[in-house]
PDB file of N, CA and C in Angstrom:
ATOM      1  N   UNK A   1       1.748  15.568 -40.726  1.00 90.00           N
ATOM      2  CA  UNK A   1       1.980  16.799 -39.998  1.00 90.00           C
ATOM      3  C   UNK A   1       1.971  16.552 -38.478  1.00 90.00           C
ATOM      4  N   UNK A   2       0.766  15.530 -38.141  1.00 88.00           N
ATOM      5  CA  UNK A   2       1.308  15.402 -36.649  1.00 88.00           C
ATOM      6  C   UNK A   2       2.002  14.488 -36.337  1.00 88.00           C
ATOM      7  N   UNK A   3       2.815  13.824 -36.872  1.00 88.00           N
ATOM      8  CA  UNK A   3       4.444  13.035 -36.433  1.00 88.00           C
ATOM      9  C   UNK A   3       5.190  14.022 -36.405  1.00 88.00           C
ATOM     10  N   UNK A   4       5.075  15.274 -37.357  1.00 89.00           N
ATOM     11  CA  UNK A   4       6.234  15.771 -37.427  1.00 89.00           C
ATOM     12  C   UNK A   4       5.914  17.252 -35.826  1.00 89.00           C
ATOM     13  N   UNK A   5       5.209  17.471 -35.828  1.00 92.00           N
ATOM     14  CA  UNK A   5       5.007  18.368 -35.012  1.00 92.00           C
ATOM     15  C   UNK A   5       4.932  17.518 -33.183  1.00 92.00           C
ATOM     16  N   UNK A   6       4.448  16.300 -33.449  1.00 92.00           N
ATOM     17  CA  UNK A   6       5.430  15.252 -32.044  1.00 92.00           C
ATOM     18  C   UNK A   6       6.708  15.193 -32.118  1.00 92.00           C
ATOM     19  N   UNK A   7       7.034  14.759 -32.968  1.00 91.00           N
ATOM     20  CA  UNK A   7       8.652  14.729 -33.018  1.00 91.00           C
ATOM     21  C   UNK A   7       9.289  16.280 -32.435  1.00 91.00           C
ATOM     22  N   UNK A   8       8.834  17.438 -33.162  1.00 89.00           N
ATOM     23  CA  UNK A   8       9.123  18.749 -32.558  1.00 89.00           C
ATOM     24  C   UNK A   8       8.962  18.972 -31.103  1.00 89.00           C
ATOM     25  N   UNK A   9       7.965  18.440 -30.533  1.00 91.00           N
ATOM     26  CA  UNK A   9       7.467  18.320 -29.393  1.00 91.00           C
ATOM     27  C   UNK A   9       8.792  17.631 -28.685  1.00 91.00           C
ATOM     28  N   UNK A  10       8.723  16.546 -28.678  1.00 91.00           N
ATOM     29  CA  UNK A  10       9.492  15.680 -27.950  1.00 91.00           C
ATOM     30  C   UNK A  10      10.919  16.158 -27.868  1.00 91.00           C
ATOM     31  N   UNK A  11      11.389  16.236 -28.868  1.00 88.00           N
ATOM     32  CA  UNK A  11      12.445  16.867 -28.804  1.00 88.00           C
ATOM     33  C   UNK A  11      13.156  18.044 -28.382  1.00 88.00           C
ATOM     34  N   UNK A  12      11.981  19.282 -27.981  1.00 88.00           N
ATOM     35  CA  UNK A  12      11.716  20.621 -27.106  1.00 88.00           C
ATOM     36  C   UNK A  12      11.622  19.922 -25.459  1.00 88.00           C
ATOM     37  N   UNK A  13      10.938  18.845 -25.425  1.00 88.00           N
ATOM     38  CA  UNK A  13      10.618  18.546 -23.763  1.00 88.00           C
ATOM     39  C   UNK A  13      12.322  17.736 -23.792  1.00 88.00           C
ATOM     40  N   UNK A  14      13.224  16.837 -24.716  1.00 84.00           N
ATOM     41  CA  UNK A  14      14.580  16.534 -24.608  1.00 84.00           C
ATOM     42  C   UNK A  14      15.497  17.376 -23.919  1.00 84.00           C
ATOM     43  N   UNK A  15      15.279  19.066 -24.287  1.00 83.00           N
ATOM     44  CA  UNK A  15      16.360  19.647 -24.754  1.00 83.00           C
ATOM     45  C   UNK A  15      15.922  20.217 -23.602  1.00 83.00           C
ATOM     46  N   UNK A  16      14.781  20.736 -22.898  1.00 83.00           N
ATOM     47  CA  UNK A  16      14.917  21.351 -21.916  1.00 83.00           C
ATOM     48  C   UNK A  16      14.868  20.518 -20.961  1.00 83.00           C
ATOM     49  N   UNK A  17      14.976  19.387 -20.352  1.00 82.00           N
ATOM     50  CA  UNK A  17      15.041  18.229 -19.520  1.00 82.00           C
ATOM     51  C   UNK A  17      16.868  18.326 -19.605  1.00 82.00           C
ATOM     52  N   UNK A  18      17.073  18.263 -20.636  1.00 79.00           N
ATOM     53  CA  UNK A  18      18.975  18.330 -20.638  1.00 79.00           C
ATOM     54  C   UNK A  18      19.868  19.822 -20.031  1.00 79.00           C
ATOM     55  N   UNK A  19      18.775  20.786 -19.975  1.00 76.00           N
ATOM     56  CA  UNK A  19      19.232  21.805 -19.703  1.00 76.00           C
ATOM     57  C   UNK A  19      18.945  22.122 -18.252  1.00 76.00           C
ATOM     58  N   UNK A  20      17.816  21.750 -17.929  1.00 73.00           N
ATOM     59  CA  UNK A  20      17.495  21.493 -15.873  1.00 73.00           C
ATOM     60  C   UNK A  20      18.437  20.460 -15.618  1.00 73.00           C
ATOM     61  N   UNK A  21      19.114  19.125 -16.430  1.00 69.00           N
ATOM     62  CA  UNK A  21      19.928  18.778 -15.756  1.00 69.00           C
ATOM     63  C   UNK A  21      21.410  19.078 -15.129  1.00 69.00           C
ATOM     64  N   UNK A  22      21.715  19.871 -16.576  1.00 64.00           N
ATOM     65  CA  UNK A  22      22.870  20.812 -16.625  1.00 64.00           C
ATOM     66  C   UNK A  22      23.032  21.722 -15.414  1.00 64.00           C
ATOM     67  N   UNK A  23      21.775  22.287 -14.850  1.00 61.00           N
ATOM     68  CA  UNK A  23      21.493  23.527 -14.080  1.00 61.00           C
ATOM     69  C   UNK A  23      21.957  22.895 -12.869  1.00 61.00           C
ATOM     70  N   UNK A  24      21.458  21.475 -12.598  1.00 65.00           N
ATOM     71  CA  UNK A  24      21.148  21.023 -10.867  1.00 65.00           C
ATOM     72  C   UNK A  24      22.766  20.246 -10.941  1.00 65.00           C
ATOM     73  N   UNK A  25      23.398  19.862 -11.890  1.00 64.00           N
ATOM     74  CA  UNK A  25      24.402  19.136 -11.483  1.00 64.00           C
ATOM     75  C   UNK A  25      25.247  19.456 -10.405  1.00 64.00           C
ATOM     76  N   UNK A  26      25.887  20.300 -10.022  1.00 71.00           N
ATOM     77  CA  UNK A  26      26.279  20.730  -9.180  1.00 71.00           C
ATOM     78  C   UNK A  26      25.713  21.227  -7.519  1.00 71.00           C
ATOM     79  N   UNK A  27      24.346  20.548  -7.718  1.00 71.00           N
ATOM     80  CA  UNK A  27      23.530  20.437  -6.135  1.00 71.00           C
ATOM     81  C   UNK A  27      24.443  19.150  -4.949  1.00 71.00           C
ATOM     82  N   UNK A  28      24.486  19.318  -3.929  1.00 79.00           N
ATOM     83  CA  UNK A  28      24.718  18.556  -2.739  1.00 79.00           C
ATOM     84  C   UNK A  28      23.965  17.516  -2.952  1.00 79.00           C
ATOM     85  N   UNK A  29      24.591  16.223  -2.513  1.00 81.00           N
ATOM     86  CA  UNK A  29      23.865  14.943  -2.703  1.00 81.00           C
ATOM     87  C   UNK A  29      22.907  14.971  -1.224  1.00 81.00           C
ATOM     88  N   UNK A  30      21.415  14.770  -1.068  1.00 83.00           N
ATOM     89  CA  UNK A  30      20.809  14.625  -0.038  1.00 83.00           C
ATOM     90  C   UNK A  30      21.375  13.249   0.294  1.00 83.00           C
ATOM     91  N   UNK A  31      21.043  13.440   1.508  1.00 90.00           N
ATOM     92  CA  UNK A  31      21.444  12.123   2.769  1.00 90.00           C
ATOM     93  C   UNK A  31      20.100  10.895   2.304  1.00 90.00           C
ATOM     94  N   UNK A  32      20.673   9.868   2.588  1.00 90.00           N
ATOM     95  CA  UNK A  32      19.708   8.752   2.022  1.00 90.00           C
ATOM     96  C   UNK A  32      18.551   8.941   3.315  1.00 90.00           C
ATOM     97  N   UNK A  33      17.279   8.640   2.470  1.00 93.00           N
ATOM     98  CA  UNK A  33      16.349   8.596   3.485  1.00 93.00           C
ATOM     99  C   UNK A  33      15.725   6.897   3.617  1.00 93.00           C
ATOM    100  N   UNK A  34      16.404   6.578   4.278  1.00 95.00           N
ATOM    101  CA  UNK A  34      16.048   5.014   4.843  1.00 95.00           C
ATOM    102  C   UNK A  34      14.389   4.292   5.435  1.00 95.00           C
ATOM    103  N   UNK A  35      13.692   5.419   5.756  1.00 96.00           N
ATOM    104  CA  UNK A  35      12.397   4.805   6.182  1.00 96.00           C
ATOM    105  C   UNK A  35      11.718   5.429   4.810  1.00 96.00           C
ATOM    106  N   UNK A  36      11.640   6.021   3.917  1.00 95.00           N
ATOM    107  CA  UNK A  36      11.357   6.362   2.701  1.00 95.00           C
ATOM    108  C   UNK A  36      11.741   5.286   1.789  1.00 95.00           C
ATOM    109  N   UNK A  37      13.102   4.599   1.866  1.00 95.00           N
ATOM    110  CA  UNK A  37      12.930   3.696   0.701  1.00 95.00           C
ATOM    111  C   UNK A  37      12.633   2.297   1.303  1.00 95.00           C
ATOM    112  N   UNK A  38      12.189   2.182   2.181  1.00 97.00           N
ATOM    113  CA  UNK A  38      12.135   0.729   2.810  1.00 97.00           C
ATOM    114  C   UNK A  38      10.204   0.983   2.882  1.00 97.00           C
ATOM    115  N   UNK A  39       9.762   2.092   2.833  1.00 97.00           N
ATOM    116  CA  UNK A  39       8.296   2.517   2.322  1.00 97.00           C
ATOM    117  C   UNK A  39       8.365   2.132   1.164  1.00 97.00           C
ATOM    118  N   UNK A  40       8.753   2.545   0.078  1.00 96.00           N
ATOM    119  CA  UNK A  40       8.771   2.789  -1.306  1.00 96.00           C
ATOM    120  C   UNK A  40       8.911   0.983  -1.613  1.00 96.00           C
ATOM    121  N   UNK A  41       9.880   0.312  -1.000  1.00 97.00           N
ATOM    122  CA  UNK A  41      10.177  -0.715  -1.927  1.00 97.00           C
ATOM    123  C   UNK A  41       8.777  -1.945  -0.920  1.00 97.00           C
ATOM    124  N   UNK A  42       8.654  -1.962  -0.256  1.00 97.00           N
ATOM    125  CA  UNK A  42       7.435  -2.376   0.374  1.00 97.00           C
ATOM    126  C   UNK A  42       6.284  -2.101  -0.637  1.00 97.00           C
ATOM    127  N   UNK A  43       5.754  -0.724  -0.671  1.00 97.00           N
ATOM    128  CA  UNK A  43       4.752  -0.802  -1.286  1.00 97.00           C
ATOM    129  C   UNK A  43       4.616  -1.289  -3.079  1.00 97.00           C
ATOM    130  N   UNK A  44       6.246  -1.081  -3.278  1.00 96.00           N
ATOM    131  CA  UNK A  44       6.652  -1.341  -4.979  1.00 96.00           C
ATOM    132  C   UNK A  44       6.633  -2.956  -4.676  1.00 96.00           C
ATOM    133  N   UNK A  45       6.453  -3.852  -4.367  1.00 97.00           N
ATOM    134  CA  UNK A  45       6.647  -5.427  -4.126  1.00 97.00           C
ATOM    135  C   UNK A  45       5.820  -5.670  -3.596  1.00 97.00           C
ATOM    136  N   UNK A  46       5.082  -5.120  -2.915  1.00 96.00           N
ATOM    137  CA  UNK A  46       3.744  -5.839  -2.032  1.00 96.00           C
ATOM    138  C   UNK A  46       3.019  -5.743  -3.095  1.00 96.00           C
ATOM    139  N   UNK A  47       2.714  -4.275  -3.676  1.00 95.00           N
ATOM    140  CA  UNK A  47       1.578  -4.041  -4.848  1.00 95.00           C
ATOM    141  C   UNK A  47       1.459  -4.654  -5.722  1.00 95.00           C
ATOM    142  N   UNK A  48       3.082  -5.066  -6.662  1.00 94.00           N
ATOM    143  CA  UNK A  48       3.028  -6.159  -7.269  1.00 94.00           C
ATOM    144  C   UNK A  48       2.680  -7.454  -6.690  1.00 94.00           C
ATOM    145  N   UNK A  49       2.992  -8.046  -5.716  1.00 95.00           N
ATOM    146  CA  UNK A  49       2.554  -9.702  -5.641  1.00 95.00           C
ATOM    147  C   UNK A  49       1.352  -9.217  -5.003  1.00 95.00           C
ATOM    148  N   UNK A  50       0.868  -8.602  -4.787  1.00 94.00           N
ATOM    149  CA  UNK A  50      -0.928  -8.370  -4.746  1.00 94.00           C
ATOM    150  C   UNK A  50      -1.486  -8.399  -5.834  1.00 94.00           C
ATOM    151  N   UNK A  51      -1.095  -7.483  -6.893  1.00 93.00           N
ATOM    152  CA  UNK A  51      -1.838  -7.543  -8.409  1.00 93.00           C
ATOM    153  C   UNK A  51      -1.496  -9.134  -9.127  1.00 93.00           C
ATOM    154  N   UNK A  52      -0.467  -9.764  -8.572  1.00 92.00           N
ATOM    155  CA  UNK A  52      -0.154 -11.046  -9.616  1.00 92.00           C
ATOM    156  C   UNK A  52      -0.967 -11.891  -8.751  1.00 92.00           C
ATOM    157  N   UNK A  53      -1.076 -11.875  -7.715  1.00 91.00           N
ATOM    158  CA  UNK A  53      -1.803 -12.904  -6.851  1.00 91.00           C
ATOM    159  C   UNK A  53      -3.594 -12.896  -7.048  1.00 91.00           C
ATOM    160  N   UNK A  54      -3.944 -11.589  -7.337  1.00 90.00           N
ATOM    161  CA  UNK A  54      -5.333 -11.573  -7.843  1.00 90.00           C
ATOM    162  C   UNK A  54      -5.392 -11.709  -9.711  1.00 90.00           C
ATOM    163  N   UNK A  55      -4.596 -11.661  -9.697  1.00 87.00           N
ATOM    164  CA  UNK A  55      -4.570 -12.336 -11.642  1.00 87.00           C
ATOM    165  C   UNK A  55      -4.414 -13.700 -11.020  1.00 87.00           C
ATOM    166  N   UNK A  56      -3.700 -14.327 -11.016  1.00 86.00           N
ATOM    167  CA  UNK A  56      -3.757 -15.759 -10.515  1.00 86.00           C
ATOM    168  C   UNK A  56      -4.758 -16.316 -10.074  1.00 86.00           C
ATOM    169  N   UNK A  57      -5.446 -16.071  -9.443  1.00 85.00           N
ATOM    170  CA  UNK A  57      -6.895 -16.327  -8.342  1.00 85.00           C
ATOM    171  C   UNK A  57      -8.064 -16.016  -9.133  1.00 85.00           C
ATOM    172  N   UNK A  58      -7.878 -14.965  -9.753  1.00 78.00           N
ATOM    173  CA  UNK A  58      -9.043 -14.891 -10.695  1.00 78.00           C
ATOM    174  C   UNK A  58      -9.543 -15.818 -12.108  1.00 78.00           C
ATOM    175  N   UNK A  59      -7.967 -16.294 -12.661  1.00 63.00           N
ATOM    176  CA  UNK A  59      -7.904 -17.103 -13.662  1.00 63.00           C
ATOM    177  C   UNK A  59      -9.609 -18.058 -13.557  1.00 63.00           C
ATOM    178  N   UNK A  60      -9.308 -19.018 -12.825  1.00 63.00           N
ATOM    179  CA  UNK A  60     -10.136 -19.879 -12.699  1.00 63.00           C
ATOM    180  C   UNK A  60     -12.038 -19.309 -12.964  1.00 63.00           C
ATOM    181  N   UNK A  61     -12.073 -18.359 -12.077  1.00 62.00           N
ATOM    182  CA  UNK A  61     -13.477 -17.732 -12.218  1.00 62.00           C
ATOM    183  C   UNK A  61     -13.729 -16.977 -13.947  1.00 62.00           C
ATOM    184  N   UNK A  62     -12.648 -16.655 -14.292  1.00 57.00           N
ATOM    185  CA  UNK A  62     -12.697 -16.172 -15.917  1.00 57.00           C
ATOM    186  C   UNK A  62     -13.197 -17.369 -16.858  1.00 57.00           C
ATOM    187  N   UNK A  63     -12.443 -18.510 -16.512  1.00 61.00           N
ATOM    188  CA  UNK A  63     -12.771 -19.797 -16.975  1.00 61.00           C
ATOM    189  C   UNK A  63     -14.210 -20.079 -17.083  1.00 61.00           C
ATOM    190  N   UNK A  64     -14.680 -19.865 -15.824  1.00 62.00           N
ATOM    191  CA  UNK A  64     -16.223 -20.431 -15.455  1.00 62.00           C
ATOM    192  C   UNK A  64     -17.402 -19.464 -16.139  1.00 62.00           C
ATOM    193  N   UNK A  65     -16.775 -18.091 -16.212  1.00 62.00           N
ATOM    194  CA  UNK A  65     -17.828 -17.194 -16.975  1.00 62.00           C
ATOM    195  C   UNK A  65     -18.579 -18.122 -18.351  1.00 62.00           C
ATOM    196  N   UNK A  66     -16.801 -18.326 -18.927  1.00 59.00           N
ATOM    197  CA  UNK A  66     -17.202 -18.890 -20.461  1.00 59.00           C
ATOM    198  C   UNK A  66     -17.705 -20.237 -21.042  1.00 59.00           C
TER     199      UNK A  66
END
């Protein structure tokens, strides 16, 4: 009963997600905002090689626990 009542679910949040898209299609394209995505992709790439760089660095001390 609750697969089937997710599935109902999901498929209600589908149908009205398809229908706000329907609504906005016809909006004006905003103007690119250039210090917004040069923010965005900075913090999307820094954050990552920060999180891989402290997985990396940490390896060794995980080692030594065990």
């Amino acid at each position: 009963m609750a697969k089937l009542i997710g599935f109902f679910v999901s498929m209600l949040m589908l149908m009205l997600g398809a229908v706000h898209a329907a609504e906005i299609a016809d909006a004006p394209i905003p103007e690119p905002n250039y210090v917004g995505i040069i923010v965005f992709l900075v913090l999307m790439f820094g954050g990552g090689g920060w999180f891989m760089w402290k997985v990396m660095r940490n390896k060794p001390k995980d080692e030594e626990k065990k």
